[in-house]
PDB file of N, CA and C in Angstrom:
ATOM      1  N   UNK A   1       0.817  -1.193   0.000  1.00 41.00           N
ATOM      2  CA  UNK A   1       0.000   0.000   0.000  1.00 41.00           C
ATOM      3  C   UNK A   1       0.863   1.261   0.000  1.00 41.00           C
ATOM      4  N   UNK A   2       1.960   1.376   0.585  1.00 43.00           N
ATOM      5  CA  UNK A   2       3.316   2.391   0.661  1.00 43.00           C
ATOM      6  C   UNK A   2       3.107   2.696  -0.802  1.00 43.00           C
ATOM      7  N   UNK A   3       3.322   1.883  -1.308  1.00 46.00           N
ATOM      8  CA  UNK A   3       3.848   1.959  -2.823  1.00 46.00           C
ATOM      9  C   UNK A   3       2.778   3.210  -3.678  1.00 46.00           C
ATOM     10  N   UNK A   4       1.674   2.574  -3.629  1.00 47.00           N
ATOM     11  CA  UNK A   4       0.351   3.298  -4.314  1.00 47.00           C
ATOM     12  C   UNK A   4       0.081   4.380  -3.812  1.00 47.00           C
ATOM     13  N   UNK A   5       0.225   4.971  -2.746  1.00 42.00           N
ATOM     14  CA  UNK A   5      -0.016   5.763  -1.632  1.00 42.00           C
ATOM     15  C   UNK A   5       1.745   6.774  -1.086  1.00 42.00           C
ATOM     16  N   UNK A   6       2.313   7.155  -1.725  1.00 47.00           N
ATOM     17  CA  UNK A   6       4.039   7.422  -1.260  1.00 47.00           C
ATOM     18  C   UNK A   6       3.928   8.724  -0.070  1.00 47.00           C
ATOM     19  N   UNK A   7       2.775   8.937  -0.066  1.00 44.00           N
ATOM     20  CA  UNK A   7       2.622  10.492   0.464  1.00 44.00           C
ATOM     21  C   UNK A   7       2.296  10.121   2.328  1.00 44.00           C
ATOM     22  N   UNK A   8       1.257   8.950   2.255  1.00 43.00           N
ATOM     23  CA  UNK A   8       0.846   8.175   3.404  1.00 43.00           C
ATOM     24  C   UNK A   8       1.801   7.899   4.560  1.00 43.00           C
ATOM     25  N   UNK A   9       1.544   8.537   5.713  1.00 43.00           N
ATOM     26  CA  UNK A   9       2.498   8.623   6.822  1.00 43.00           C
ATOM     27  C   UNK A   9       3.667   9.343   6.776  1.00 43.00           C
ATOM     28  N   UNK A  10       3.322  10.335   5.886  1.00 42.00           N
ATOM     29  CA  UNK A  10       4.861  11.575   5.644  1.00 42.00           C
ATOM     30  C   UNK A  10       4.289  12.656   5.986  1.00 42.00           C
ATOM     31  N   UNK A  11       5.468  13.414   6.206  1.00 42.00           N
ATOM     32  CA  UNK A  11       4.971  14.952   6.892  1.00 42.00           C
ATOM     33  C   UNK A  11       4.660  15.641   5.670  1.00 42.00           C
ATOM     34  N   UNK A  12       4.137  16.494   5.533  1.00 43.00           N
ATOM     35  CA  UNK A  12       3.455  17.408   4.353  1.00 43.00           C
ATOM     36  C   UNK A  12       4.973  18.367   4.225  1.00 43.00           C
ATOM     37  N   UNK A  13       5.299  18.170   2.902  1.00 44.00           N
ATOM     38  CA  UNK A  13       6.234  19.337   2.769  1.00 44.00           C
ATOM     39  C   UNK A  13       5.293  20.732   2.012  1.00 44.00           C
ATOM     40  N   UNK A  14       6.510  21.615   1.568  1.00 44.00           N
ATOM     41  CA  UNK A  14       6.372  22.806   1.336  1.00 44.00           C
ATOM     42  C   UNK A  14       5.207  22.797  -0.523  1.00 44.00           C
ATOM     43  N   UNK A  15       5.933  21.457  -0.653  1.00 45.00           N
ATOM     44  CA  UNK A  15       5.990  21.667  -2.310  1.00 45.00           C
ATOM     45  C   UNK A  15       4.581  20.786  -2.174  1.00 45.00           C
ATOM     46  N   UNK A  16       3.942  19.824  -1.334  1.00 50.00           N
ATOM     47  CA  UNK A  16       2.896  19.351  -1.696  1.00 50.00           C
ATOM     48  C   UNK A  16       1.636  20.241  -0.930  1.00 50.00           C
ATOM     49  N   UNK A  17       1.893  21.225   0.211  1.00 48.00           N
ATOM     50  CA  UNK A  17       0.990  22.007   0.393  1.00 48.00           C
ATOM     51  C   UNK A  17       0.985  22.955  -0.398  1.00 48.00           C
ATOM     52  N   UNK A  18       1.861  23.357  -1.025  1.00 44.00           N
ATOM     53  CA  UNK A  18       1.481  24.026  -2.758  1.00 44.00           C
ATOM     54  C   UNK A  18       1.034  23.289  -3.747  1.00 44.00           C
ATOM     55  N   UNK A  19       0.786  21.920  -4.190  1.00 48.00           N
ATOM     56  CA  UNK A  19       0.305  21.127  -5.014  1.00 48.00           C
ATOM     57  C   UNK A  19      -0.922  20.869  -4.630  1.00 48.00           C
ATOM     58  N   UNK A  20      -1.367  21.180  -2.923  1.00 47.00           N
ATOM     59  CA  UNK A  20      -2.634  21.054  -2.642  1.00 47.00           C
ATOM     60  C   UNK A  20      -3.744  22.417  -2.338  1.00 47.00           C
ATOM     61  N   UNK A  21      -2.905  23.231  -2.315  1.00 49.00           N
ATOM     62  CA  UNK A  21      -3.623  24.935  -3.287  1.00 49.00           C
ATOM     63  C   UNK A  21      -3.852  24.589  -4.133  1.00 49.00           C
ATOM     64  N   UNK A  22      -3.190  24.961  -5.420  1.00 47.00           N
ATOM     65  CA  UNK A  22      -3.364  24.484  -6.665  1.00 47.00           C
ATOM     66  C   UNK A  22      -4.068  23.427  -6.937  1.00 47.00           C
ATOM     67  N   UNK A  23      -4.480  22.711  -6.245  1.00 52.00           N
ATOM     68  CA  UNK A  23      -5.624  21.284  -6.617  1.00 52.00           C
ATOM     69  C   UNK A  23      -6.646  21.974  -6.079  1.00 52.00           C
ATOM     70  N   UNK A  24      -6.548  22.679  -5.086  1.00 54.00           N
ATOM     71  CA  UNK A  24      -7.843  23.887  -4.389  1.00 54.00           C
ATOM     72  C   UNK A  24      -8.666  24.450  -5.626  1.00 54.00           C
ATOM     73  N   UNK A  25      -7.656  25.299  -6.143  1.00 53.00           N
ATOM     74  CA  UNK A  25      -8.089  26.489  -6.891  1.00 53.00           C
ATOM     75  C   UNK A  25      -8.790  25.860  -8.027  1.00 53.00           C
ATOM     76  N   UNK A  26      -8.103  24.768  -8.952  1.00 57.00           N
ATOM     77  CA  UNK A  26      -8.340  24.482 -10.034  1.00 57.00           C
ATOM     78  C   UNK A  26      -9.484  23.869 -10.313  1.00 57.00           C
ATOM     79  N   UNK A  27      -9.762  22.633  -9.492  1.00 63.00           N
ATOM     80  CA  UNK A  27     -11.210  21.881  -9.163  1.00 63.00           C
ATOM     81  C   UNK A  27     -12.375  22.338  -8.557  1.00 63.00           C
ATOM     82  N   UNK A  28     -13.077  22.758  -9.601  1.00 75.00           N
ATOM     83  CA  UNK A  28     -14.437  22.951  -8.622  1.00 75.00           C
ATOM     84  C   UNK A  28     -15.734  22.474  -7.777  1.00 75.00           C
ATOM     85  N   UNK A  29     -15.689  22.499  -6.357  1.00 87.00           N
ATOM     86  CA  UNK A  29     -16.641  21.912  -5.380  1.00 87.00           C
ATOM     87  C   UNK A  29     -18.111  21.958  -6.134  1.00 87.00           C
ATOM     88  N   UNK A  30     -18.742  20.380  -6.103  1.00 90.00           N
ATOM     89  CA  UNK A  30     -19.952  20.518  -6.633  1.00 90.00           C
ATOM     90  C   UNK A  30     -20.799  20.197  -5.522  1.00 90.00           C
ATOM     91  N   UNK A  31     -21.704  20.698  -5.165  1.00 93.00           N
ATOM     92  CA  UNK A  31     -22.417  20.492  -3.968  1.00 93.00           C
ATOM     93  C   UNK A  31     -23.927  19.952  -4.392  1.00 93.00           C
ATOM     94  N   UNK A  32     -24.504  19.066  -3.984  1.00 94.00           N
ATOM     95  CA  UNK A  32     -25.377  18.385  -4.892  1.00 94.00           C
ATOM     96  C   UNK A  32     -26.747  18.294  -3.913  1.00 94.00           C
ATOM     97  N   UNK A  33     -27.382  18.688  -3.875  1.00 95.00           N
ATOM     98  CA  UNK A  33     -29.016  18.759  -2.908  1.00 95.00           C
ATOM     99  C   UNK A  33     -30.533  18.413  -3.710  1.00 95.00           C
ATOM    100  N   UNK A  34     -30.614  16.472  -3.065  1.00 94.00           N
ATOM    101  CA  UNK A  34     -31.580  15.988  -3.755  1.00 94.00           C
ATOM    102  C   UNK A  34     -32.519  16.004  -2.475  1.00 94.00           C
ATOM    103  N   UNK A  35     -34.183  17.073  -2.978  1.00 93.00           N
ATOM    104  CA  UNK A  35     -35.192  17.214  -1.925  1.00 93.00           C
ATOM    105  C   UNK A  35     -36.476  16.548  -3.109  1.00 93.00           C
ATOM    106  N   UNK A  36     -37.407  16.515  -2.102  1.00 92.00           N
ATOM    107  CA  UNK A  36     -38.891  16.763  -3.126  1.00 92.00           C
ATOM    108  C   UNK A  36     -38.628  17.837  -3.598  1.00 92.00           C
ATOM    109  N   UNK A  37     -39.978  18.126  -4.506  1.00 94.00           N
ATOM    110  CA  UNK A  37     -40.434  19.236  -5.305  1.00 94.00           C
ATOM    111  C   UNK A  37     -40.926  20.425  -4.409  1.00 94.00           C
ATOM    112  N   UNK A  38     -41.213  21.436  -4.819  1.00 93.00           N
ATOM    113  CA  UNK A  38     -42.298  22.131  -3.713  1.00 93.00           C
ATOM    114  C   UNK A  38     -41.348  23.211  -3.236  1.00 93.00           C
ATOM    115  N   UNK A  39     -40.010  23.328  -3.781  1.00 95.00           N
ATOM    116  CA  UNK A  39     -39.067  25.084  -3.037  1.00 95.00           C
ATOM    117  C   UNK A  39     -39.061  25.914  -3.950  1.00 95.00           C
ATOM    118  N   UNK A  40     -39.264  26.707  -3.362  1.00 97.00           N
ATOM    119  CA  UNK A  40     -39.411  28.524  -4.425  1.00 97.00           C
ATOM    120  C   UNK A  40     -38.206  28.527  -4.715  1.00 97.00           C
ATOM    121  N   UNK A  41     -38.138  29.688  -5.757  1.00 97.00           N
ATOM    122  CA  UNK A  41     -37.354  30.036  -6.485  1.00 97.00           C
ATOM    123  C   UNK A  41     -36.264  31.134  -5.364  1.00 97.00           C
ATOM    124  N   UNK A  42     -36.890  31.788  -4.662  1.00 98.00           N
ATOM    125  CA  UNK A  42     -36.231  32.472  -3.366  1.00 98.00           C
ATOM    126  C   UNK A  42     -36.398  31.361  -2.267  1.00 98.00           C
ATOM    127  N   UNK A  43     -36.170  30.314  -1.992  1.00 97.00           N
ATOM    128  CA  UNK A  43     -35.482  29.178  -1.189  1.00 97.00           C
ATOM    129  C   UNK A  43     -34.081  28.780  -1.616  1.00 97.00           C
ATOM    130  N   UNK A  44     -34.714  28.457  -2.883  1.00 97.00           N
ATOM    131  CA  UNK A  44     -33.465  28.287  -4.177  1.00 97.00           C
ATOM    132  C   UNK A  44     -32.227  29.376  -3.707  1.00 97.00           C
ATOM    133  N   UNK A  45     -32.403  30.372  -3.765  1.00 97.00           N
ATOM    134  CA  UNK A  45     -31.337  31.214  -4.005  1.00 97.00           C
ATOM    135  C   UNK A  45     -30.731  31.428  -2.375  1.00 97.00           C
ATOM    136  N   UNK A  46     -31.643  31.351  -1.681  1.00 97.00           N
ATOM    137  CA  UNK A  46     -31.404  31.462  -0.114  1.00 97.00           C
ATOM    138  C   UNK A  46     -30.606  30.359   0.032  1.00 97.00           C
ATOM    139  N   UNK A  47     -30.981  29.236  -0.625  1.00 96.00           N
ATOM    140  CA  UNK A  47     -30.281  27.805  -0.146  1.00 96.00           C
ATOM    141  C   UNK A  47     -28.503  27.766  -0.979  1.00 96.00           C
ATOM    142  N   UNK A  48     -28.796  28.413  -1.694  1.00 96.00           N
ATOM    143  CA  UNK A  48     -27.202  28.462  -2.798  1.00 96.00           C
ATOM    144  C   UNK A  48     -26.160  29.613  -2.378  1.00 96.00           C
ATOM    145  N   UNK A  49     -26.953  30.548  -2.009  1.00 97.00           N
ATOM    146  CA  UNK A  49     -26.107  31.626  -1.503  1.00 97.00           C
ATOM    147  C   UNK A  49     -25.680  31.068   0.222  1.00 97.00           C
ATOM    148  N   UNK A  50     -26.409  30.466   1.204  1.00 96.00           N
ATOM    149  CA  UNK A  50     -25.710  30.065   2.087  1.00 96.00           C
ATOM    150  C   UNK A  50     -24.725  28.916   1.955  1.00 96.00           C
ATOM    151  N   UNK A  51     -25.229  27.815   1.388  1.00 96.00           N
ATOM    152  CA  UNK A  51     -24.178  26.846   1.033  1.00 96.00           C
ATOM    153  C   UNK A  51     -22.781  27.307   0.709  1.00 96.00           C
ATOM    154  N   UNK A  52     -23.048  28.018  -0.151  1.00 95.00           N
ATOM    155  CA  UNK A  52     -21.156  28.961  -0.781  1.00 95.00           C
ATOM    156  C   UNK A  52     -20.623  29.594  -0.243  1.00 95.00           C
ATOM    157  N   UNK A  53     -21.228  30.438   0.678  1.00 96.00           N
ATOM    158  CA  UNK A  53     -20.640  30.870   1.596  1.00 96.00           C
ATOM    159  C   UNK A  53     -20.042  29.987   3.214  1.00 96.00           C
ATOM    160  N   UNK A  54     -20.813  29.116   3.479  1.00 95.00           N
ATOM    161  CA  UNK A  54     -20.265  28.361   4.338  1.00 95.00           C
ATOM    162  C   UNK A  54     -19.308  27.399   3.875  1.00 95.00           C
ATOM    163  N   UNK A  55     -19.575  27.038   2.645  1.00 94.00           N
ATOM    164  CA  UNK A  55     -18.842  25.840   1.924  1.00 94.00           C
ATOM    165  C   UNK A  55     -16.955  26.802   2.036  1.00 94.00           C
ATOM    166  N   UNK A  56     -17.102  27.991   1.214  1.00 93.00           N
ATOM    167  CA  UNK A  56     -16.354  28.066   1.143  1.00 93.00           C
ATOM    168  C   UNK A  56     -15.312  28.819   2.745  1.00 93.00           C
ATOM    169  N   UNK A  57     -15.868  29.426   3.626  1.00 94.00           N
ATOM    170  CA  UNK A  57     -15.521  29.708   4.647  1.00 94.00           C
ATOM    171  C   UNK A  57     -14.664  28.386   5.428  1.00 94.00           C
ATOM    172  N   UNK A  58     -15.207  27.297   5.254  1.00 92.00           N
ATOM    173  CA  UNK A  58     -15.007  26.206   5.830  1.00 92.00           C
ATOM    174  C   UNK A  58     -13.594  25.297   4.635  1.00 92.00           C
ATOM    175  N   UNK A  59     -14.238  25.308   3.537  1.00 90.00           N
ATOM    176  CA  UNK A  59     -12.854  24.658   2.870  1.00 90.00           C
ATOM    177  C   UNK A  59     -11.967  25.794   2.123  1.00 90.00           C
ATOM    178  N   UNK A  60     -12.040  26.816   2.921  1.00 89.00           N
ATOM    179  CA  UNK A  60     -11.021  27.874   2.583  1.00 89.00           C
ATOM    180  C   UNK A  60     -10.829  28.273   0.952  1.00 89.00           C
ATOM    181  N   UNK A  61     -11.876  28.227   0.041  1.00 89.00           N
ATOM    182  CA  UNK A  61     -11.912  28.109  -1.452  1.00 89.00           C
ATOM    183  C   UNK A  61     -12.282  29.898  -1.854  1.00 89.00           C
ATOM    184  N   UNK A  62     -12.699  29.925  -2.919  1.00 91.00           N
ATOM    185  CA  UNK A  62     -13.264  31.605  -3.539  1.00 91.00           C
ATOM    186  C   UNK A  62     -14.899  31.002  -3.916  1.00 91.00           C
ATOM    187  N   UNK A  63     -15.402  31.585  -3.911  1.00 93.00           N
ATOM    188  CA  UNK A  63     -16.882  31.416  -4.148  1.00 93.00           C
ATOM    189  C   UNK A  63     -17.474  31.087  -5.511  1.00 93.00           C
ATOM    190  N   UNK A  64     -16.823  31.841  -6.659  1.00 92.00           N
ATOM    191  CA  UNK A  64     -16.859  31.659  -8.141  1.00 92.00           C
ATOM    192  C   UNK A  64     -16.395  29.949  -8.058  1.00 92.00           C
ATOM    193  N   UNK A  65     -15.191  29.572  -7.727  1.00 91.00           N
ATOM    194  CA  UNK A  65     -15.415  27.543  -7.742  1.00 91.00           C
ATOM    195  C   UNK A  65     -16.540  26.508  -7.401  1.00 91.00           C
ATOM    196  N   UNK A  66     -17.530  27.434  -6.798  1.00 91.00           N
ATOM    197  CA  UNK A  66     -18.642  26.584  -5.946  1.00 91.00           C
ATOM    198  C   UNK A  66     -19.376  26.356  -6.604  1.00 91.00           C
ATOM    199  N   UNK A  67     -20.450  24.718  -7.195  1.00 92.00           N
ATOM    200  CA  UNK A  67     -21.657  24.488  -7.940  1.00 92.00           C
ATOM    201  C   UNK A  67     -22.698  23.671  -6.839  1.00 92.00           C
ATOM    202  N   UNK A  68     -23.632  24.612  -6.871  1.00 94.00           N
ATOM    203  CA  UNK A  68     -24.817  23.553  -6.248  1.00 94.00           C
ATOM    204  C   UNK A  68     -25.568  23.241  -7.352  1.00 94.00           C
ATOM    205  N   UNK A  69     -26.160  22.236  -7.747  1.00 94.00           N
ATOM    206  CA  UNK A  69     -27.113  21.757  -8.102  1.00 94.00           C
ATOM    207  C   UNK A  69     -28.246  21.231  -7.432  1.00 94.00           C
ATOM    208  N   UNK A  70     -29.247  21.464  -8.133  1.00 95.00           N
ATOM    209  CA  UNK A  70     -30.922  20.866  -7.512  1.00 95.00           C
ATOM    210  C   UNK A  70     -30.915  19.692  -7.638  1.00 95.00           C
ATOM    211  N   UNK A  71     -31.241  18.852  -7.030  1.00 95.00           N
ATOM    212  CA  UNK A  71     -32.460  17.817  -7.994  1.00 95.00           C
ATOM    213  C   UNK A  71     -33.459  17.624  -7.321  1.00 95.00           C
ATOM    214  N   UNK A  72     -34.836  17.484  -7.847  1.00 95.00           N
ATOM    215  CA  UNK A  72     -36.024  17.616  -7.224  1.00 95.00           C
ATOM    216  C   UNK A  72     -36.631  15.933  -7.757  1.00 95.00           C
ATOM    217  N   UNK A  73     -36.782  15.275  -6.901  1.00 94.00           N
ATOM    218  CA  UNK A  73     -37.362  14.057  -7.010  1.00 94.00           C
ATOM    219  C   UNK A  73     -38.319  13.340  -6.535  1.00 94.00           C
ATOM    220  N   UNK A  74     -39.410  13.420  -7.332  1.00 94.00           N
ATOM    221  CA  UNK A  74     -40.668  12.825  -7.431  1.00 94.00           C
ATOM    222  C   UNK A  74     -40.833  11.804  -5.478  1.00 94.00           C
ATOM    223  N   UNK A  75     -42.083  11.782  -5.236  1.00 92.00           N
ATOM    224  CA  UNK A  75     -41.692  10.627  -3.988  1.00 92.00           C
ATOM    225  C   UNK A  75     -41.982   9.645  -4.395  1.00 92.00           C
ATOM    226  N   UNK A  76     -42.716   9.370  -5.575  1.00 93.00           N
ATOM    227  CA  UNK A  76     -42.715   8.013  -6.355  1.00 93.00           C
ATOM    228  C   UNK A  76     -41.158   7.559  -6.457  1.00 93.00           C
ATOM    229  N   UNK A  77     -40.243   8.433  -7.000  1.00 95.00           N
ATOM    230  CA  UNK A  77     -38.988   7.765  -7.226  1.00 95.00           C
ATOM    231  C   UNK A  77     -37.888   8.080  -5.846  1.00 95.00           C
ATOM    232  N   UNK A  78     -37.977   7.831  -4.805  1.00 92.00           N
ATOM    233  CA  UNK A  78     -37.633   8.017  -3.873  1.00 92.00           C
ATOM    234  C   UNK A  78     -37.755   7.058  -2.286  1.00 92.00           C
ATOM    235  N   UNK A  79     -37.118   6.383  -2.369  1.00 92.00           N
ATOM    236  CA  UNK A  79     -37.247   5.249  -0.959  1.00 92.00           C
ATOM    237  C   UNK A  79     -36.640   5.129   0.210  1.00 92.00           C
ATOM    238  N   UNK A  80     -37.103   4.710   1.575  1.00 90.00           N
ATOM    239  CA  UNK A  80     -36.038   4.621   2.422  1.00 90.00           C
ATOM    240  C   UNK A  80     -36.935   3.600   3.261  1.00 90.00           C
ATOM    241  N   UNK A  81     -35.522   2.790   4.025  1.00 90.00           N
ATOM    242  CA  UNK A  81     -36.264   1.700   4.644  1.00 90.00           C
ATOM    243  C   UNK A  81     -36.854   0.935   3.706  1.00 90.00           C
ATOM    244  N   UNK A  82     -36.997   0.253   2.661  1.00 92.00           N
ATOM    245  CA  UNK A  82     -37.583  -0.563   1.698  1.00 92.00           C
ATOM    246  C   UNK A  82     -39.124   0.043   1.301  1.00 92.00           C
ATOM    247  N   UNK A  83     -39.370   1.060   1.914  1.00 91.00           N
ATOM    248  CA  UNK A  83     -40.839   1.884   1.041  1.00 91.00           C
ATOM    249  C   UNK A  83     -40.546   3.009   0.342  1.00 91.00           C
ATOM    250  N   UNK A  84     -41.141   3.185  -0.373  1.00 92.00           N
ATOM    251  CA  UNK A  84     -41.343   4.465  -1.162  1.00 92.00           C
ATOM    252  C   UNK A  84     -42.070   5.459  -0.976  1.00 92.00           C
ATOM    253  N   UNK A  85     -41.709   7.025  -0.569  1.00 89.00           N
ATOM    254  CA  UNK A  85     -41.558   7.901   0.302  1.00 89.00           C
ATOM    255  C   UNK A  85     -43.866   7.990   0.053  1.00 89.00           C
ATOM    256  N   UNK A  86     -43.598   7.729  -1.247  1.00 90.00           N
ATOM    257  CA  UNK A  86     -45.489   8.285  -1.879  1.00 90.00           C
ATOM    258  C   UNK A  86     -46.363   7.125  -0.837  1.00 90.00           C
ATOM    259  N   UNK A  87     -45.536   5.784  -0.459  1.00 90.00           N
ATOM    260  CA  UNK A  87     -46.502   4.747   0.023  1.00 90.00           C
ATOM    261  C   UNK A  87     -46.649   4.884   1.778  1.00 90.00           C
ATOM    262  N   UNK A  88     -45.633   5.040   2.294  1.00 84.00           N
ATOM    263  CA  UNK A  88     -44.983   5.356   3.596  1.00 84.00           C
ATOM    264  C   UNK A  88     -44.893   6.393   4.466  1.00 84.00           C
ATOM    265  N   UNK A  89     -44.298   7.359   3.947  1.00 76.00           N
ATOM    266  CA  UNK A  89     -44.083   8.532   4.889  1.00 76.00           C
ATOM    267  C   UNK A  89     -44.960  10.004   4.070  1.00 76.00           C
ATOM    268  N   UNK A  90     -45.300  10.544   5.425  1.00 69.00           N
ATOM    269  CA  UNK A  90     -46.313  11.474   5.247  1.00 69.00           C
ATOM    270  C   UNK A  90     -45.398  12.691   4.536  1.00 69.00           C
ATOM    271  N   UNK A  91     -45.287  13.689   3.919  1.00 61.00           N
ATOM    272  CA  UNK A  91     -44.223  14.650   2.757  1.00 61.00           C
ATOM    273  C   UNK A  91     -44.743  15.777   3.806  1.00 61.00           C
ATOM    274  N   UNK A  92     -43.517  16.129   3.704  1.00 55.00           N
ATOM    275  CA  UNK A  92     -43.663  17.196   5.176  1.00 55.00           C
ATOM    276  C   UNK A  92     -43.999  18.497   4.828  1.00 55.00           C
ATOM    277  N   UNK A  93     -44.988  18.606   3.596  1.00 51.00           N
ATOM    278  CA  UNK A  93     -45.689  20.146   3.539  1.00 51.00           C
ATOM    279  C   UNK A  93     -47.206  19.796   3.839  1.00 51.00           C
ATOM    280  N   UNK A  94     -47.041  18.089   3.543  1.00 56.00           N
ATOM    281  CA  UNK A  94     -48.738  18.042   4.233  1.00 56.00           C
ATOM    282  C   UNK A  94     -49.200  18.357   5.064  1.00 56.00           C
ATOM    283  N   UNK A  95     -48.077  18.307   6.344  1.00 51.00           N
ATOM    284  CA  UNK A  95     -48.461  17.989   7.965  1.00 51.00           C
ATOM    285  C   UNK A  95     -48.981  19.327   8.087  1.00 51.00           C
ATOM    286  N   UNK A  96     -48.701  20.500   7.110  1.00 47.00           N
ATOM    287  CA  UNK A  96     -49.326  21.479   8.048  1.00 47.00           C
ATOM    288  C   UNK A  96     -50.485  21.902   7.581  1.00 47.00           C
ATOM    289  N   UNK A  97     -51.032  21.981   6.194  1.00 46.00           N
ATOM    290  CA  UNK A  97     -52.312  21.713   5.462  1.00 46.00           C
ATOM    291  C   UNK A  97     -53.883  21.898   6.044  1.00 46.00           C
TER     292      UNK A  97
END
């Protein structure tokens, strides 16, 4: 495993905490948020503008590298525990209805 791994159990030099900026800067964080359907368009933006900002506060990045994506998925196509969210669990904008 040494072999595949040469970096594993070594002290971080100068030249690989500069190789690990530069792997910072260049790659961009995709941040991926699968909910039901049912969030505004100002949730949306509330939810993307905090993510990037914490995202990046926390992994020390610039904000322009940051991608959230949506995905909004049906509760037909959606399971946990071996049921499917439409057969099982109550969708939590009903409860207040």
């Amino acid at each position: 495993m040494q072999d595949a791994y040469p970096n594993v159990g070594k002290k971080m030099t100068g030249n690989i905490v500069t190789r690990i900026f530069l792997i910072k800067e260049k790659y961009m964080p995709f941040i991926r948020v699968d909910w039901f359907p049912g969030r505004t368009l100002d949730q949306k933006r509330e939810m993307i503008d905090v993510l990037t900002k914490e995202f990046c506060r926390i992994a020390e990045c610039r904000p322009e590298t940051i991608n959230v994506i949506f995905t909004e998925v049906d509760r037909e196509s959606w399971g946990r525990a071996g049921k499917l969210f439409c057969d099982e669990y109550e969708y939590e904008n009903e409860k207040n209805e």
